[in-house]
Coordinates of N, CA and C in Angstrom, one line a residue:
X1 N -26.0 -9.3 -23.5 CA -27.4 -9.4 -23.2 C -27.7 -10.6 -22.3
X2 N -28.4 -9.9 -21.5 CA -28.8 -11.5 -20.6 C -30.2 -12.1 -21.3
X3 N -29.6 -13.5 -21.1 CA -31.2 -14.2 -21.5 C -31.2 -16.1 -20.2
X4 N -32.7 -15.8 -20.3 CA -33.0 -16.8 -19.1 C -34.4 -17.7 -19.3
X5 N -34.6 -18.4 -18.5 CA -36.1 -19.3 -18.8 C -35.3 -20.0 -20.2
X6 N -34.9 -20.9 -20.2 CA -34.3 -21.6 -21.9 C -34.3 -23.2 -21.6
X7 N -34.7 -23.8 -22.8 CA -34.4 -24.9 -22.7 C -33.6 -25.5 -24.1
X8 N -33.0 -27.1 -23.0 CA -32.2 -27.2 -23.7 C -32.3 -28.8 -24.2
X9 N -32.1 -29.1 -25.9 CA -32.0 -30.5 -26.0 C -31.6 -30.8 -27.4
X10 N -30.5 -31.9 -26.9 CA -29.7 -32.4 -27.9 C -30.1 -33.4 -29.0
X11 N -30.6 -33.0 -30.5 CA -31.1 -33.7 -31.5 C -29.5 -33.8 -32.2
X12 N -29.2 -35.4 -32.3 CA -28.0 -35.7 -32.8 C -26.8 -34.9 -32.3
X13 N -26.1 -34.2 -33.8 CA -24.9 -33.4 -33.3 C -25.3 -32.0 -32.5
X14 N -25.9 -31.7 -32.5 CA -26.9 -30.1 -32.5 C -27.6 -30.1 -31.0
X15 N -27.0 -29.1 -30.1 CA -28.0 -28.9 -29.1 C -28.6 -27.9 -29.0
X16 N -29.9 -27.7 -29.2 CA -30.7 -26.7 -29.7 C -31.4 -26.2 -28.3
X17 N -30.8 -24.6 -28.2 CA -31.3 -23.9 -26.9 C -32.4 -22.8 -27.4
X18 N -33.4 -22.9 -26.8 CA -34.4 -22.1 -27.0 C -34.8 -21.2 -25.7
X19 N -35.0 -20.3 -26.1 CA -35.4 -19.1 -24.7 C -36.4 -19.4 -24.9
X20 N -36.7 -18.9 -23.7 CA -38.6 -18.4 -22.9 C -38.5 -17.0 -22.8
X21 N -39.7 -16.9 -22.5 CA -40.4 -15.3 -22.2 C -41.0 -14.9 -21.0
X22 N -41.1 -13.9 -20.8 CA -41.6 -13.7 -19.4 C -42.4 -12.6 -19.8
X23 N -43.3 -12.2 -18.8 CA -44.4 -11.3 -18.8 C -43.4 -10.3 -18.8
X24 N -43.9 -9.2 -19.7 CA -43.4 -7.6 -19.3 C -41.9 -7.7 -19.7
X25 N -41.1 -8.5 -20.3 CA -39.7 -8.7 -20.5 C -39.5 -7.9 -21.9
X26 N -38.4 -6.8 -21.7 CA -37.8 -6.4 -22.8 C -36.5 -6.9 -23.7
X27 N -37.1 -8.0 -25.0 CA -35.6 -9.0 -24.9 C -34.9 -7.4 -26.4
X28 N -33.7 -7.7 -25.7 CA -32.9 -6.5 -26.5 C -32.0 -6.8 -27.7
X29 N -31.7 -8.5 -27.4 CA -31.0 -8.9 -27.8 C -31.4 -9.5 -29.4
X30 N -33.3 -9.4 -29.7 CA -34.0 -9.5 -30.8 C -33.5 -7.8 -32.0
X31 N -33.1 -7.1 -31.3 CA -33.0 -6.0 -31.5 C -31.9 -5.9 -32.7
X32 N -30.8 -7.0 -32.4 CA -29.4 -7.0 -32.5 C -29.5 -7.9 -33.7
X33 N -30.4 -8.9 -34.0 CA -30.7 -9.9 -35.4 C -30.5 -10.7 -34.5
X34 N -30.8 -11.4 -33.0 CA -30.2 -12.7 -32.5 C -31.5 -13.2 -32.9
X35 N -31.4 -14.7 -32.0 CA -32.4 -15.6 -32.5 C -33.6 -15.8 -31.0
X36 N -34.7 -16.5 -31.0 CA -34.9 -17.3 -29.9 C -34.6 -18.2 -29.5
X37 N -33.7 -18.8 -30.6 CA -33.5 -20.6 -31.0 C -32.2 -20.6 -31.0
X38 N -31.0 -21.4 -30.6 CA -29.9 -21.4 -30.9 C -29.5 -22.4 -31.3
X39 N -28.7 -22.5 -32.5 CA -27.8 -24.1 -32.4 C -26.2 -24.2 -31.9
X40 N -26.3 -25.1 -31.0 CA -24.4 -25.2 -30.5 C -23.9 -26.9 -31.4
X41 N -23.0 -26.6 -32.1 CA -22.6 -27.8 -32.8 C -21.8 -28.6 -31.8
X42 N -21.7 -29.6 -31.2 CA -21.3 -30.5 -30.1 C -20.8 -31.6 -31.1
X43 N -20.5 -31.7 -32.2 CA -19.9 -32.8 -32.7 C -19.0 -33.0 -32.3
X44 N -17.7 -32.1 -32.2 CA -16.2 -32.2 -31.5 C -16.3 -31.9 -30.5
X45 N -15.9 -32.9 -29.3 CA -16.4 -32.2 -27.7 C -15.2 -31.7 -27.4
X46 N -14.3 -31.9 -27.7 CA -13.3 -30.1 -27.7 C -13.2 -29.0 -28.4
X47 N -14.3 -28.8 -29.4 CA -14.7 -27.0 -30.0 C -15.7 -27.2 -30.1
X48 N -16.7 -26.6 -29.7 CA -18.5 -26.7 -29.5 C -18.3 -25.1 -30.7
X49 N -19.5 -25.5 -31.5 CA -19.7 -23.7 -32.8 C -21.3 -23.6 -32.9
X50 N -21.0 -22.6 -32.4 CA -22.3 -21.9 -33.0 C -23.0 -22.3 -34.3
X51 N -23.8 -22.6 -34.6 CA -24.0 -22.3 -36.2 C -25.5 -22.1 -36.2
X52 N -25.7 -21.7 -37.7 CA -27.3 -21.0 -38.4 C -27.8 -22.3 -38.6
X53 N -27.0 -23.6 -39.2 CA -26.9 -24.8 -40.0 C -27.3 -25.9 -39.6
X54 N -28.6 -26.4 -39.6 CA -28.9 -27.6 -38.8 C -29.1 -28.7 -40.1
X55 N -28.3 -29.9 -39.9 CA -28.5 -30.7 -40.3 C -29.1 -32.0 -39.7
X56 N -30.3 -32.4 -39.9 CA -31.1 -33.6 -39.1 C -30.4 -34.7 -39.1
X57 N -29.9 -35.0 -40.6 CA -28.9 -36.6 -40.5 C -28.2 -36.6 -39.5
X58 N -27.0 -35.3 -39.1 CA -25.7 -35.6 -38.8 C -25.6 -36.1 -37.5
X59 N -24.7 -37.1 -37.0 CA -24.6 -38.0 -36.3 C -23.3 -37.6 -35.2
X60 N -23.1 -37.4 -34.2 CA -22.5 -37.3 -33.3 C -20.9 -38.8 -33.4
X61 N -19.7 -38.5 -34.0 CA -19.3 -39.5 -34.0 C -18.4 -40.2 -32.9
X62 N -18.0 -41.5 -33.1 CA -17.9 -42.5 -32.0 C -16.8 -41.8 -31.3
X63 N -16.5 -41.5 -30.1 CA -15.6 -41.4 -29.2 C -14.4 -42.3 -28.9
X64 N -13.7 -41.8 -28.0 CA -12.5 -42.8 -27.8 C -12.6 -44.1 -27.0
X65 N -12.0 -45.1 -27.5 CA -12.3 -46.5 -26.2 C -12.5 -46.4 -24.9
X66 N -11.9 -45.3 -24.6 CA -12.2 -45.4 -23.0 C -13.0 -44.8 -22.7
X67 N -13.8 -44.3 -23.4 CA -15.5 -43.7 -23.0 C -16.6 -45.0 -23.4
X68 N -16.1 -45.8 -24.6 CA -16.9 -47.0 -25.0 C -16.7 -47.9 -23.7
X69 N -15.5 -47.8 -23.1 CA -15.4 -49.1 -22.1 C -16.3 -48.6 -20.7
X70 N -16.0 -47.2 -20.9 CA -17.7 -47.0 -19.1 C -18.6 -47.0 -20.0
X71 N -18.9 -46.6 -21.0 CA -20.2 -47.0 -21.5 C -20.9 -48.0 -21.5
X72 N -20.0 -49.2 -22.1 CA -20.2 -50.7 -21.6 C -20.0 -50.7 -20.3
X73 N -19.3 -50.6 -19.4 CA -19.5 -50.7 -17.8 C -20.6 -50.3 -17.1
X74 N -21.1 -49.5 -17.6 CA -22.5 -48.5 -17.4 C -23.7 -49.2 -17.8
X75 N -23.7 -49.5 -18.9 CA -25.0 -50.6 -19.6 C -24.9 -52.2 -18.4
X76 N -23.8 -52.5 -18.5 CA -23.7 -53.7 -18.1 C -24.4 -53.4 -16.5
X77 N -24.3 -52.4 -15.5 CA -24.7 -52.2 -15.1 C -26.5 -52.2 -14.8
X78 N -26.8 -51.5 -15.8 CA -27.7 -50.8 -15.8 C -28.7 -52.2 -16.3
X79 N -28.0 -53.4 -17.0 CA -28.7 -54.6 -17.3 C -29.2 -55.1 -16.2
X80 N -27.7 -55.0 -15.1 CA -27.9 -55.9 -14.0 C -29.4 -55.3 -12.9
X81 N -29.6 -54.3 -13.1 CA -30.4 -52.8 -12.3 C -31.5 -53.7 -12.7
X82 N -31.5 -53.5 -13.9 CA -33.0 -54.1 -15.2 C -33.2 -55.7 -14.7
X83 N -32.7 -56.3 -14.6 CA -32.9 -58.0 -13.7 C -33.2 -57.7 -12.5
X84 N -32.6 -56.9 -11.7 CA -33.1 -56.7 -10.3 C -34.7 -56.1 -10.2
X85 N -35.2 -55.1 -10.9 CA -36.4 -54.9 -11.0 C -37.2 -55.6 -11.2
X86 N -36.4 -56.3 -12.7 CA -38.0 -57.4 -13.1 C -38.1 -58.5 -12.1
X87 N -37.1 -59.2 -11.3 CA -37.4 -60.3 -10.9 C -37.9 -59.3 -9.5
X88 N -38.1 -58.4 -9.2 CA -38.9 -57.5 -8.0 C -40.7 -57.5 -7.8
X89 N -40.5 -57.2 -9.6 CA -42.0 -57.0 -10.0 C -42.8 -58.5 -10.3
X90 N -42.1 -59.4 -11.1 CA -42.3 -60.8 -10.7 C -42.6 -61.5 -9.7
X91 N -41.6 -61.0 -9.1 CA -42.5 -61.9 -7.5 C -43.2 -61.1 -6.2
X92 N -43.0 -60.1 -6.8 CA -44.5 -59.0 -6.3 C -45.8 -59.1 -6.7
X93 N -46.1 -59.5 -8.2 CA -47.4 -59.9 -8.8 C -47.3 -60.8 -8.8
X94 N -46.7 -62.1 -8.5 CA -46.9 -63.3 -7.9 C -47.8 -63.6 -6.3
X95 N -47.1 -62.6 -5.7 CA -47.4 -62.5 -4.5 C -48.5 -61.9 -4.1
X96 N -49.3 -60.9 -4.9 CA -50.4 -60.0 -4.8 C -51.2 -61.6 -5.1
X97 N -51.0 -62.2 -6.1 CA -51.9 -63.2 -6.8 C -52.1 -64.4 -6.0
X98 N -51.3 -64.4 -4.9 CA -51.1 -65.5 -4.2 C -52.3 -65.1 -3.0
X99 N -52.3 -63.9 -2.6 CA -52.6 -63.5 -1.5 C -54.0 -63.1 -1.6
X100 N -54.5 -62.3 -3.2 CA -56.0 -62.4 -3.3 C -56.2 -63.7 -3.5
X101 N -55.8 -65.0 -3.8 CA -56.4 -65.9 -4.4 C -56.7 -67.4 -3.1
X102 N -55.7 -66.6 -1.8 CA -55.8 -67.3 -0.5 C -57.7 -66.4 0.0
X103 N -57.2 -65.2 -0.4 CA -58.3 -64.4 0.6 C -59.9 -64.5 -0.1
X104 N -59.5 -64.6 -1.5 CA -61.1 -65.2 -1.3 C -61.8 -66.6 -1.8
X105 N -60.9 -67.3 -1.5 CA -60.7 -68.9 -1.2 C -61.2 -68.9 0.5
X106 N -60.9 -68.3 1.1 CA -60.9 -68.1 2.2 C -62.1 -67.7 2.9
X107 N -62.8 -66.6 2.3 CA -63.9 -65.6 1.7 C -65.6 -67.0 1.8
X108 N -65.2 -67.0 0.6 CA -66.2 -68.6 0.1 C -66.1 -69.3 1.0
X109 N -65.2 -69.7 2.0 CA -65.1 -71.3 2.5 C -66.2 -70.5 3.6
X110 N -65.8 -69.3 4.8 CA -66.6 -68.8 5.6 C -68.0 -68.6 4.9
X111 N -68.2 -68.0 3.9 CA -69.5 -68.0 3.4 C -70.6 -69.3 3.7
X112 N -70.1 -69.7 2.9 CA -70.6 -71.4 3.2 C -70.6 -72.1 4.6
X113 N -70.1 -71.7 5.0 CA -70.0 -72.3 6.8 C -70.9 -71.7 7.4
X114 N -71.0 -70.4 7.2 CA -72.0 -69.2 7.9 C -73.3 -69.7 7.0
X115 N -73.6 -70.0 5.8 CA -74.8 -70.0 5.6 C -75.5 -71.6 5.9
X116 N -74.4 -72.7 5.9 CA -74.8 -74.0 6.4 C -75.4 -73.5 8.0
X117 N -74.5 -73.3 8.6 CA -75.0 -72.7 9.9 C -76.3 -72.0 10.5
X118 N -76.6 -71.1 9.4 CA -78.1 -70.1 9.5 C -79.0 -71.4 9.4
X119 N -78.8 -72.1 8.2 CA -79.7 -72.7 7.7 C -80.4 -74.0 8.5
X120 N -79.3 -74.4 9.4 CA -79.3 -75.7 10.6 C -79.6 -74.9 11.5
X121 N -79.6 -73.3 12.4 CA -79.9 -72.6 13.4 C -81.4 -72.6 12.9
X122 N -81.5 -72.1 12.2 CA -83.1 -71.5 11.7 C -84.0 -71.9 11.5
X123 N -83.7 -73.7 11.8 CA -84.9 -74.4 11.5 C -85.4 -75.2 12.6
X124 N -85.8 -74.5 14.0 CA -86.5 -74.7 15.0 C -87.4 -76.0 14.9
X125 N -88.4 -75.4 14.3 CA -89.5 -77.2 13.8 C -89.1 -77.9 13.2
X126 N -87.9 -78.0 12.6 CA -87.1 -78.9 11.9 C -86.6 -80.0 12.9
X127 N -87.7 -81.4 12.7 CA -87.1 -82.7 13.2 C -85.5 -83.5 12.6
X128 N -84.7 -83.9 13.5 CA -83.8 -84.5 12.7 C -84.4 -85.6 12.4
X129 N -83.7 -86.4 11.4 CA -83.9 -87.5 10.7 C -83.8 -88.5 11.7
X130 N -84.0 -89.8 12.0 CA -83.7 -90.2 12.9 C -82.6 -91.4 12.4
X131 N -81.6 -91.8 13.1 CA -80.9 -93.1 12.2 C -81.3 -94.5 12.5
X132 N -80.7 -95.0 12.1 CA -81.0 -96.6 12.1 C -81.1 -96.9 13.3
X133 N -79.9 -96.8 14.0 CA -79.7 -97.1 15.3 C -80.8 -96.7 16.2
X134 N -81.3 -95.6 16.1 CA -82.3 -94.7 17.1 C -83.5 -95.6 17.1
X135 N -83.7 -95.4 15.5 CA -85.1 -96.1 15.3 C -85.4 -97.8 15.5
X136 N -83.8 -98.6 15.7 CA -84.1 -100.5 16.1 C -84.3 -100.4 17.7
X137 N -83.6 -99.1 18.4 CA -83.5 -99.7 20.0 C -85.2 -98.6 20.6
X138 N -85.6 -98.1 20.0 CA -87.2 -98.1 20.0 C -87.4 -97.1 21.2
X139 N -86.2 -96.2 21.0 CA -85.7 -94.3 22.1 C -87.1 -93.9 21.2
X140 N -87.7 -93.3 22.9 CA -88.7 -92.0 22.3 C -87.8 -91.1 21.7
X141 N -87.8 -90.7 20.6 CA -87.8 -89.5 20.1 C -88.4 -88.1 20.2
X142 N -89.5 -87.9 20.6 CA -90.1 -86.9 20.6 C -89.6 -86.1 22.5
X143 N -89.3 -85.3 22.3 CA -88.9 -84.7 23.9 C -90.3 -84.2 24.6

């Protein structure tokens, strides 16, 4: 019987395949007492079994050294991957923080410039003060 649309995922020893359905699909194979659900027992990865029998505890056991040693080769790896990112993302939110904190530092300083400026432009009948100097050597002031 063909069957298709299925997914597939390994709880412990147990990889549990489940069909899908499709519109208008005649499954034949319901016919026969099969299941929708299957278990493949993967504990020995040289005889994979069918079974009815799921057990939740059961634990996939440890393999041979030389799958532990790419394993370890692999993590070790994957450590060094994990440092490469964080110190990526570190000095990328460093640098976001650097760069808003120039731009509206930067922001303010113009604000203030522009509004000392309106405020010294805008005041036409506004006499200056006169200084010491102006006022001992006895300069008309008035234009």
């Amino acid at each position: 019987m063909k069957r298709f649309d299925h997914t597939a995922n390994v709880i412990g020893r147990y990889m549990v395949i489940a069909f899908g359905s499709g519109f208008g699909l005649n499954f034949n194979y319901r016919k026969n007492g099969e299941s929708d659900v299957l278990l493949l027992d993967i504990g020995n990865s040289s005889n994979y079994i069918w079974t009815n029998n799921f057990d939740p505890n059961a634990v996939i056991p440890p393999q041979s050294s030389s799958t532990s040693d790419s394993t370890q080769s692999d993590n070790n790896s994957n450590n060094k991957n994990n440092t490469g990112i964080i110190v990526g993302v570190v000095v990328g939110v460093l640098g976001i923080i650097i760069i808003t904190s120039l731009s509206i530092f930067f922001f303010i300083k113009r604000r203030k410039n522009l509004l000392h400026e309106k405020a010294t432009s805008d005041g036409e009948n506004v006499m200056p003060i006169p200084s010491d100097l102006e006022l001992s050597s006895g300069r008309n002031l008035v234009k």
